[in-house]
Coordinates of C-alpha atoms in Angstrom, one line a residue:
M1 CA -3.9 7.8 45.7
S2 CA -0.9 7.6 48.1
S3 CA 1.7 10.3 48.2
S4 CA 4.5 7.7 47.8
F5 CA 3.0 6.9 44.3
M6 CA 2.6 10.5 43.4
T7 CA 6.1 11.6 44.3
P8 CA 7.9 9.7 41.4
I9 CA 5.3 11.1 38.9
R10 CA 5.9 14.6 40.1
R11 CA 9.6 14.1 39.8
Y12 CA 9.2 12.7 36.3
F13 CA 7.1 15.7 35.2
R14 CA 9.5 18.1 36.9
N15 CA 12.5 16.6 35.0
A16 CA 10.6 16.6 31.7
N17 CA 9.6 20.2 32.1
R18 CA 13.2 21.1 33.0
W19 CA 14.5 19.3 29.9
L20 CA 11.9 21.0 27.7
T21 CA 12.7 24.4 29.1
Q22 CA 16.4 23.9 28.4
T23 CA 15.9 22.5 24.9
P24 CA 16.1 25.9 23.1
E25 CA 19.3 26.9 24.8
R26 CA 20.8 23.4 24.3
A27 CA 19.9 23.4 20.6
L28 CA 21.3 26.9 20.0
D29 CA 24.5 26.0 21.7
Q30 CA 24.9 22.9 19.5
A31 CA 24.3 25.0 16.3
Y32 CA 26.7 27.7 17.6
D33 CA 29.4 25.0 18.2
A34 CA 28.9 23.7 14.6
A35 CA 29.3 27.3 13.3
L36 CA 32.4 27.7 15.4
M37 CA 33.9 24.5 13.8
I38 CA 33.2 25.9 10.3
K39 CA 34.8 29.2 11.3
A40 CA 37.8 27.4 12.7
I41 CA 38.4 25.4 9.5
E42 CA 38.1 28.7 7.5
D43 CA 40.6 30.5 9.7
Q44 CA 43.2 27.6 10.0
H45 CA 43.1 26.2 6.5
F46 CA 41.5 28.8 4.1
N47 CA 42.9 32.1 5.4
G48 CA 39.5 33.1 6.8
E49 CA 37.8 32.7 3.4
K50 CA 34.9 30.5 2.4
I51 CA 35.7 26.8 2.3
S52 CA 36.0 26.1 -1.5
R53 CA 38.3 24.7 -4.1
H54 CA 39.7 28.1 -4.9
A55 CA 40.3 29.5 -1.4
G56 CA 43.3 27.4 -0.6
R57 CA 45.9 25.1 -2.2
H58 CA 45.1 21.6 -1.0
S59 CA 45.1 18.2 -2.6
E60 CA 41.9 16.5 -3.8
N61 CA 41.7 14.2 -0.8
V62 CA 42.2 17.1 1.7
L63 CA 39.5 19.2 -0.1
A64 CA 37.2 16.2 0.0
Y65 CA 37.7 15.9 3.7
F66 CA 37.0 19.6 4.4
E67 CA 33.9 19.5 2.2
A68 CA 32.6 16.5 4.1
E69 CA 33.2 18.2 7.4
L70 CA 31.5 21.3 6.1
R71 CA 28.4 19.4 5.0
K72 CA 28.3 17.7 8.4
Y73 CA 28.5 20.9 10.4
L74 CA 26.1 22.7 8.1
K75 CA 23.6 19.9 8.6
I76 CA 24.0 20.0 12.3
A77 CA 23.6 23.8 12.4
E78 CA 20.4 23.7 10.3
V79 CA 18.8 20.8 12.2
R80 CA 19.6 22.4 15.6
L81 CA 18.3 25.8 14.5
T82 CA 15.1 24.2 13.4
E83 CA 14.9 22.4 16.8
F84 CA 15.6 25.8 18.5
K85 CA 12.7 27.5 16.7
A86 CA 10.3 24.7 17.3
S87 CA 11.2 24.2 21.0
R88 CA 11.2 27.9 21.6
F89 CA 7.6 28.1 20.2
V90 CA 6.5 25.2 22.4
V91 CA 8.1 26.6 25.5
D92 CA 6.7 30.1 24.9
S93 CA 3.2 28.6 24.3
T94 CA 3.5 26.5 27.5
N95 CA 4.7 29.3 29.7
S96 CA 2.4 32.0 28.3
T97 CA 0.4 32.1 31.5
L98 CA 3.5 32.8 33.5
Y99 CA 4.5 35.6 31.2
N100 CA 1.0 37.1 31.6
R101 CA 1.4 37.1 35.4
S102 CA 4.8 38.9 35.3
M103 CA 5.7 41.0 32.3
T104 CA 8.9 42.3 33.8
L105 CA 12.3 41.0 32.7
T106 CA 15.1 40.4 35.1
P107 CA 18.7 41.4 34.3
G108 CA 19.5 37.7 33.9
D109 CA 16.8 37.4 31.3
R110 CA 18.1 40.4 29.4
E111 CA 21.6 39.0 29.5
K112 CA 20.5 35.6 28.2
A113 CA 18.5 37.3 25.4
D114 CA 21.6 39.3 24.4
I115 CA 23.7 36.1 24.3
F116 CA 21.0 34.4 22.2
L117 CA 21.1 37.3 19.7
E118 CA 24.9 37.2 19.5
K119 CA 24.9 33.5 18.8
L120 CA 22.2 33.7 16.3
Q121 CA 23.9 36.6 14.4
F122 CA 27.2 34.6 14.3
I123 CA 25.4 31.4 13.1
D124 CA 23.6 33.4 10.4
A125 CA 26.8 35.1 9.3
V126 CA 28.5 31.7 8.9
L127 CA 25.6 29.9 7.2
E128 CA 24.9 32.8 4.9
R129 CA 28.2 32.3 3.1
Y130 CA 27.2 28.8 2.0
K131 CA 23.6 29.4 1.0
P132 CA 22.9 28.9 -2.8
E133 CA 22.2 32.0 -4.7
T134 CA 18.6 32.6 -5.4
S135 CA 19.4 34.0 -8.9
R136 CA 20.6 30.6 -10.0
S137 CA 18.4 28.6 -12.4
K138 CA 16.4 25.9 -10.5
A139 CA 16.2 23.7 -13.6
L140 CA 18.5 20.8 -13.8
V141 CA 19.3 21.7 -17.4
P142 CA 19.0 25.3 -18.5
V143 CA 16.5 25.9 -21.2
S144 CA 19.0 27.7 -23.3
Q145 CA 21.1 24.5 -23.3
V146 CA 18.3 22.6 -24.9
Q147 CA 17.1 25.2 -27.4
N148 CA 20.3 27.0 -28.2
P149 CA 23.2 24.9 -29.4
N150 CA 25.6 27.8 -29.0
V151 CA 25.0 28.0 -25.2
S152 CA 28.1 29.2 -23.4
V153 CA 30.4 26.9 -21.6
R154 CA 30.2 29.1 -18.5
A155 CA 26.4 28.6 -18.3
N156 CA 26.8 24.9 -18.7
A157 CA 29.4 24.7 -15.9
K158 CA 27.2 26.9 -13.7
A159 CA 24.2 24.6 -14.3
Y160 CA 26.3 21.6 -13.3
S161 CA 27.4 23.3 -10.1
A162 CA 23.7 24.1 -9.3
Q163 CA 22.9 20.4 -9.6
R164 CA 25.3 19.4 -6.8
P165 CA 23.8 21.0 -3.7
Q166 CA 25.8 18.7 -1.4
Q167 CA 29.1 19.8 -2.8
V168 CA 30.8 23.2 -2.2
Y169 CA 31.6 25.3 -5.2
D170 CA 33.2 28.6 -5.5
G171 CA 34.1 31.0 -8.2
D172 CA 30.6 31.2 -9.7
F173 CA 30.4 32.5 -13.2
S174 CA 28.8 35.8 -14.0
E175 CA 25.1 36.2 -14.3
E176 CA 25.3 37.7 -17.7
D177 CA 26.0 34.2 -19.1
D178 CA 22.7 32.9 -17.9
N179 CA 20.7 33.6 -21.1
S180 CA 17.6 31.5 -20.4
V181 CA 14.8 32.1 -22.7
L182 CA 12.3 31.9 -19.9
D183 CA 14.1 34.4 -17.7
K184 CA 14.7 37.3 -20.0
T185 CA 14.5 38.5 -23.6
G186 CA 16.7 41.0 -25.3
A187 CA 16.4 43.4 -28.2
L188 CA 18.7 41.2 -30.3
P189 CA 17.9 37.6 -31.4
R190 CA 19.4 34.9 -29.2
S191 CA 21.4 33.5 -32.0
I192 CA 23.3 36.8 -32.4
L193 CA 23.8 37.0 -28.6
G194 CA 25.0 33.4 -28.6
T195 CA 27.5 34.2 -31.3
L196 CA 28.8 37.3 -29.4
N197 CA 29.1 35.2 -26.2
R198 CA 31.0 32.5 -28.2
I199 CA 33.4 35.1 -29.5
K200 CA 33.8 36.6 -26.0
R201 CA 34.5 33.2 -24.6
D202 CA 37.0 32.4 -27.3
L203 CA 38.9 35.6 -26.5
D204 CA 38.8 34.8 -22.7
P205 CA 42.2 33.5 -21.6
N206 CA 40.6 31.3 -19.0
S207 CA 38.2 29.7 -21.4
E208 CA 40.4 26.6 -22.0
Q209 CA 40.5 25.9 -18.3
E210 CA 36.8 26.2 -18.0
V211 CA 36.2 23.8 -20.9
V212 CA 38.6 21.3 -19.4
Q213 CA 36.8 21.6 -16.0
T214 CA 33.4 21.3 -17.6
F215 CA 34.6 18.1 -19.4
R216 CA 35.9 16.7 -16.2
N217 CA 32.7 17.4 -14.4
S218 CA 30.7 15.8 -17.2
K219 CA 33.0 12.8 -17.2
A220 CA 32.7 12.4 -13.4
K221 CA 28.9 12.7 -13.5
T222 CA 28.7 10.0 -16.2
L223 CA 30.9 7.6 -14.3
I224 CA 29.0 8.1 -11.1
S225 CA 25.7 7.7 -12.8
M226 CA 26.7 4.5 -14.6
R227 CA 28.2 3.1 -11.3
L228 CA 24.9 3.8 -9.5
I229 CA 22.8 2.3 -12.2
L230 CA 24.9 -0.9 -12.1
L231 CA 24.7 -1.0 -8.3
L232 CA 20.9 -0.6 -8.4
I233 CA 20.6 -3.5 -10.8
I234 CA 23.4 -5.9 -9.7
V235 CA 23.1 -5.6 -5.9
P236 CA 19.4 -6.5 -5.6
L237 CA 19.8 -9.3 -8.1
L238 CA 22.8 -10.8 -6.3
T239 CA 21.0 -10.4 -3.0
Q240 CA 17.9 -12.1 -4.3
Q241 CA 19.8 -15.1 -5.7
F242 CA 22.2 -15.4 -2.8
S243 CA 19.5 -15.2 -0.1
K244 CA 17.3 -17.6 -2.0
T245 CA 20.0 -20.2 -2.6
F246 CA 22.0 -20.1 0.7
V247 CA 19.7 -18.6 3.3
I248 CA 16.0 -19.0 2.6
G249 CA 16.2 -22.0 0.4
P250 CA 17.6 -24.5 2.9
I251 CA 15.2 -23.2 5.6
V252 CA 12.1 -23.6 3.4
D253 CA 13.3 -27.0 2.2
R254 CA 13.8 -28.2 5.8
I255 CA 10.4 -27.1 7.1
W256 CA 8.3 -27.6 3.9
E257 CA 6.3 -30.8 4.2
P258 CA 3.7 -31.4 1.5
E259 CA 1.7 -33.6 3.9
K260 CA 1.3 -30.6 6.3
Q261 CA 1.5 -27.5 4.1
G262 CA -0.1 -29.1 1.1
I263 CA 1.1 -29.7 -2.4
F264 CA -0.5 -26.6 -4.0
I265 CA -0.1 -23.1 -2.7
N266 CA -3.1 -21.9 -4.6
F267 CA -6.0 -23.3 -6.5
E268 CA -4.6 -22.3 -9.9
L269 CA -1.6 -24.6 -9.5
E270 CA -4.0 -27.4 -8.6
E271 CA -6.0 -26.8 -11.7
E272 CA -2.8 -26.8 -13.8
A273 CA -1.8 -30.1 -12.2
L274 CA -5.2 -31.7 -12.9
K275 CA -5.1 -30.5 -16.4
E276 CA -1.6 -32.0 -16.9
F277 CA -2.7 -35.3 -15.4
N278 CA -5.8 -35.5 -17.5
T279 CA -3.8 -34.8 -20.6
F280 CA -1.4 -37.6 -19.8
K281 CA -4.3 -40.0 -19.1
E282 CA -6.1 -39.2 -22.3
R283 CA -2.9 -39.6 -24.3
L284 CA -2.4 -43.1 -22.8
E285 CA -6.0 -44.1 -23.7
F286 CA -5.5 -42.7 -27.2
D287 CA -2.3 -44.7 -27.7
K288 CA -4.0 -47.8 -26.3
M289 CA -6.8 -47.5 -28.9
L290 CA -4.3 -47.1 -31.7
G291 CA -2.2 -50.0 -30.4
R292 CA 0.8 -47.9 -29.7
A293 CA 0.6 -48.0 -25.9
P294 CA 3.4 -49.7 -23.9
D295 CA 3.1 -53.5 -23.2
I296 CA 2.3 -52.9 -19.6
I297 CA -0.9 -51.2 -20.5
N298 CA -2.0 -53.8 -23.0
E299 CA -1.4 -56.6 -20.6
S300 CA -3.8 -55.4 -17.8
E301 CA -5.7 -52.5 -16.4
A302 CA -3.3 -52.6 -13.3
G303 CA -0.5 -51.6 -15.6
M304 CA -2.3 -48.4 -16.7
E305 CA -3.1 -47.6 -13.0
K306 CA 0.5 -48.0 -12.1
L307 CA 1.6 -45.6 -14.8
L308 CA -1.1 -43.1 -13.8
Q309 CA 0.0 -43.3 -10.2
E310 CA 3.7 -42.7 -11.1
K311 CA 2.7 -39.7 -13.1
A312 CA 0.5 -38.3 -10.3
Q313 CA 3.4 -38.6 -7.9
E314 CA 5.7 -37.0 -10.4
I315 CA 3.3 -34.1 -10.9
A316 CA 2.8 -33.7 -7.1
A317 CA 6.5 -33.5 -6.5
S318 CA 6.9 -31.0 -9.2
Y319 CA 4.2 -28.7 -8.0
S320 CA 5.2 -29.1 -4.4
K321 CA 8.6 -27.8 -5.5
T322 CA 6.9 -24.9 -7.3
S323 CA 4.9 -24.0 -4.2
A324 CA 8.0 -24.0 -2.1
G325 CA 9.8 -21.9 -4.7
A326 CA 7.1 -19.3 -4.5
V327 CA 7.6 -19.0 -0.8
K328 CA 11.3 -18.6 -1.3
N329 CA 10.7 -15.9 -3.9
V330 CA 8.6 -13.9 -1.5
F331 CA 11.3 -13.7 1.2
A332 CA 14.2 -13.4 -1.4
D333 CA 12.4 -10.5 -3.1
L334 CA 12.0 -8.9 0.3
F335 CA 15.7 -9.1 0.9
A336 CA 16.3 -7.7 -2.6
L337 CA 14.0 -4.7 -1.8
I338 CA 15.9 -4.0 1.4
A339 CA 19.2 -4.1 -0.5
F340 CA 17.8 -1.7 -3.1
A341 CA 16.7 0.7 -0.3
I342 CA 20.1 0.5 1.4
V343 CA 21.8 1.4 -1.9
L344 CA 19.5 4.4 -2.3
I345 CA 20.0 5.5 1.2
T346 CA 23.8 5.2 1.2
N347 CA 24.1 6.9 -2.2
R348 CA 21.9 9.9 -1.8
R349 CA 24.4 12.3 -3.3
D350 CA 25.0 10.0 -6.3
L351 CA 21.3 9.7 -6.7
Q352 CA 21.0 13.4 -7.2
I353 CA 23.8 13.2 -9.8
L354 CA 22.0 10.4 -11.6
K355 CA 18.8 12.4 -11.7
S356 CA 20.7 15.3 -13.2
F357 CA 22.4 13.0 -15.7
I358 CA 19.1 11.5 -16.8
D359 CA 17.5 14.9 -17.2
E360 CA 20.4 16.2 -19.2
T361 CA 20.3 13.1 -21.4
V362 CA 16.5 13.3 -22.0
Y363 CA 16.3 17.0 -22.5
G364 CA 19.4 17.0 -24.6
L365 CA 17.9 14.7 -27.3
S366 CA 16.6 16.1 -30.6
D367 CA 13.0 17.0 -31.0
S368 CA 12.2 14.0 -33.2
A369 CA 14.0 11.7 -30.7
K370 CA 12.0 13.1 -27.8
A371 CA 8.7 12.7 -29.7
F372 CA 9.7 9.1 -30.7
I373 CA 10.4 8.1 -27.1
I374 CA 7.2 9.7 -25.8
I375 CA 5.1 7.9 -28.4
L376 CA 6.9 4.6 -27.8
F377 CA 6.3 4.7 -24.1
T378 CA 2.8 6.0 -24.2
D379 CA 1.7 3.3 -26.8
M380 CA 3.5 0.6 -24.8
F381 CA 2.1 1.4 -21.4
V382 CA -1.2 3.3 -22.0
G383 CA -1.9 2.6 -25.7
F384 CA -4.5 0.4 -27.3
H385 CA -2.5 -2.8 -27.0
S386 CA -1.1 -2.1 -23.5
P387 CA -3.8 -4.1 -21.6
H388 CA -2.5 -7.4 -23.0
G389 CA 1.1 -6.5 -21.8
W390 CA -0.2 -5.5 -18.4
E391 CA -2.2 -8.8 -18.1
V392 CA 0.9 -10.9 -18.9
L393 CA 3.0 -8.9 -16.5
L394 CA 0.6 -9.1 -13.6
E395 CA 0.0 -12.9 -14.2
G396 CA 3.8 -13.4 -14.2
I397 CA 4.2 -11.5 -10.9
A398 CA 1.4 -13.4 -9.3
R399 CA 2.9 -16.7 -10.4
H400 CA 6.3 -15.7 -9.1
L401 CA 5.0 -14.9 -5.7
G402 CA 2.6 -17.8 -5.6
L403 CA -0.5 -15.7 -5.6
P404 CA -3.7 -16.6 -7.5
A405 CA -4.1 -14.3 -10.5
S406 CA -7.4 -12.7 -9.8
R407 CA -9.1 -11.7 -13.0
D408 CA -11.2 -9.0 -11.3
F409 CA -8.1 -7.4 -9.8
I410 CA -6.2 -7.5 -13.1
F411 CA -9.1 -6.0 -15.1
L412 CA -9.6 -3.3 -12.4
F413 CA -5.8 -2.5 -12.5
I414 CA -5.8 -2.3 -16.3
A415 CA -8.9 0.0 -16.2
T416 CA -7.3 2.5 -13.7
F417 CA -3.5 2.4 -13.7
P418 CA -2.9 3.1 -17.4
V419 CA -5.3 6.0 -17.2
I420 CA -3.2 7.5 -14.3
L421 CA 0.0 7.0 -16.3
D422 CA -1.6 8.7 -19.3
T423 CA -2.6 11.7 -17.1
I424 CA 0.9 12.0 -15.8
F425 CA 2.4 11.9 -19.3
K426 CA 0.0 14.6 -20.5
Y427 CA 0.7 16.8 -17.4
W428 CA 4.5 16.4 -17.9
I429 CA 4.2 17.3 -21.6
F430 CA 2.0 20.3 -20.8
R431 CA 3.8 21.5 -17.7
Y432 CA 7.5 20.9 -18.5
L433 CA 8.2 19.8 -22.0
N434 CA 5.9 22.4 -23.6
R435 CA 7.9 25.1 -21.7
I436 CA 11.4 23.7 -22.3
S437 CA 11.0 22.4 -25.9
P438 CA 7.9 23.6 -27.7
S439 CA 9.2 22.2 -31.0
A440 CA 9.4 18.7 -29.5
V441 CA 5.7 19.0 -28.5
A442 CA 4.8 20.1 -32.0
T443 CA 6.7 17.2 -33.5
Y444 CA 5.0 14.8 -31.1
K445 CA 1.6 16.1 -32.0
N446 CA 2.4 15.8 -35.8
M447 CA 3.7 12.3 -35.4
N448 CA 0.7 11.3 -33.2
E449 CA -1.8 12.6 -35.8
T450 CA -0.3 10.8 -38.8

């Protein structure tokens, strides 16, 4: 192999090795710059304190801007630190043979290591202020909120703040209000402790502000959840109808030719067309025998052939339109799925709020309501009569997409998927509901046995 060909390859590997070797330092510098930006915002606008709603007097729009900047720089710092660790591991593993040859460190290496340590310490000091406390409850809804109706407002507000990891909160409430039944038990009954906490809260001069703030948080969460639900429903439907009517429909109508593509997109449509034609033919013969047929049939056999030919052409046009509509549905549904995914991607923060809202709504129901909903869904989707519903649903989906409804696939789906759903329901009841609301599980078992 000629040297002129090897030279560009060597240059390429040399540049790639240089880029890989410089990756840890480059990633650390970017993380350090992000931490510096956070520190600059703290010093200039929050008197050197943590960026929060209580550290400075700013309007809502200004606070929203600073919180967005904080989230951006925190994300950059975390990603670049991960890149620093991974690239450092790769570089160390790649250059292990060089380190084995020369174990001595030059003054330049020691100076670079000291700079790395100083930058890492500064980054950790900045990021440590915005890490969530490990003592916070990881559940979206505290167990005490479900079981104890006298749960404190402070615990409720704290649970809501824990549900919003993307938003910065400050002024956390005291840990003594977190009276989760799974976390600790006391010498006194929880009802007495709840009464004492309620009296303490009523005597607190800041309790009214906390109640108002909790109500505002709950109202904002409900509005955001309803808005996201409407977006997830309306946007895909409008996208499907718009794309089918104005984009995909004209294209398919222009290129769809029954003489080339065929009238029927699958054999089931052909069987339905033949059945419809035979029914029409038998009805004409029956009317002819009774003397109720049109005059054109009574006059000659050619009249009947003419009517049959017109009916065949009508059926062919109808089923050709149905086949073209199935092709339109496939592409329109694809556009709708893309729109649905875009809504999810662009509303990740709202999606977390929606999940929290649904959890609070479900777990906040009474025990009998929980048991009723569980029995309703299990009987509907995995119960004795569910195979008929699944069969109708699968046949409707197949017809919508222009696919033949394979009986073998439908029966195999019915034999496996409801079983998987039933297992998931039972695991959820055993793993979560039994721990959060044992009385709801007991009610469910009693209702299921009667």
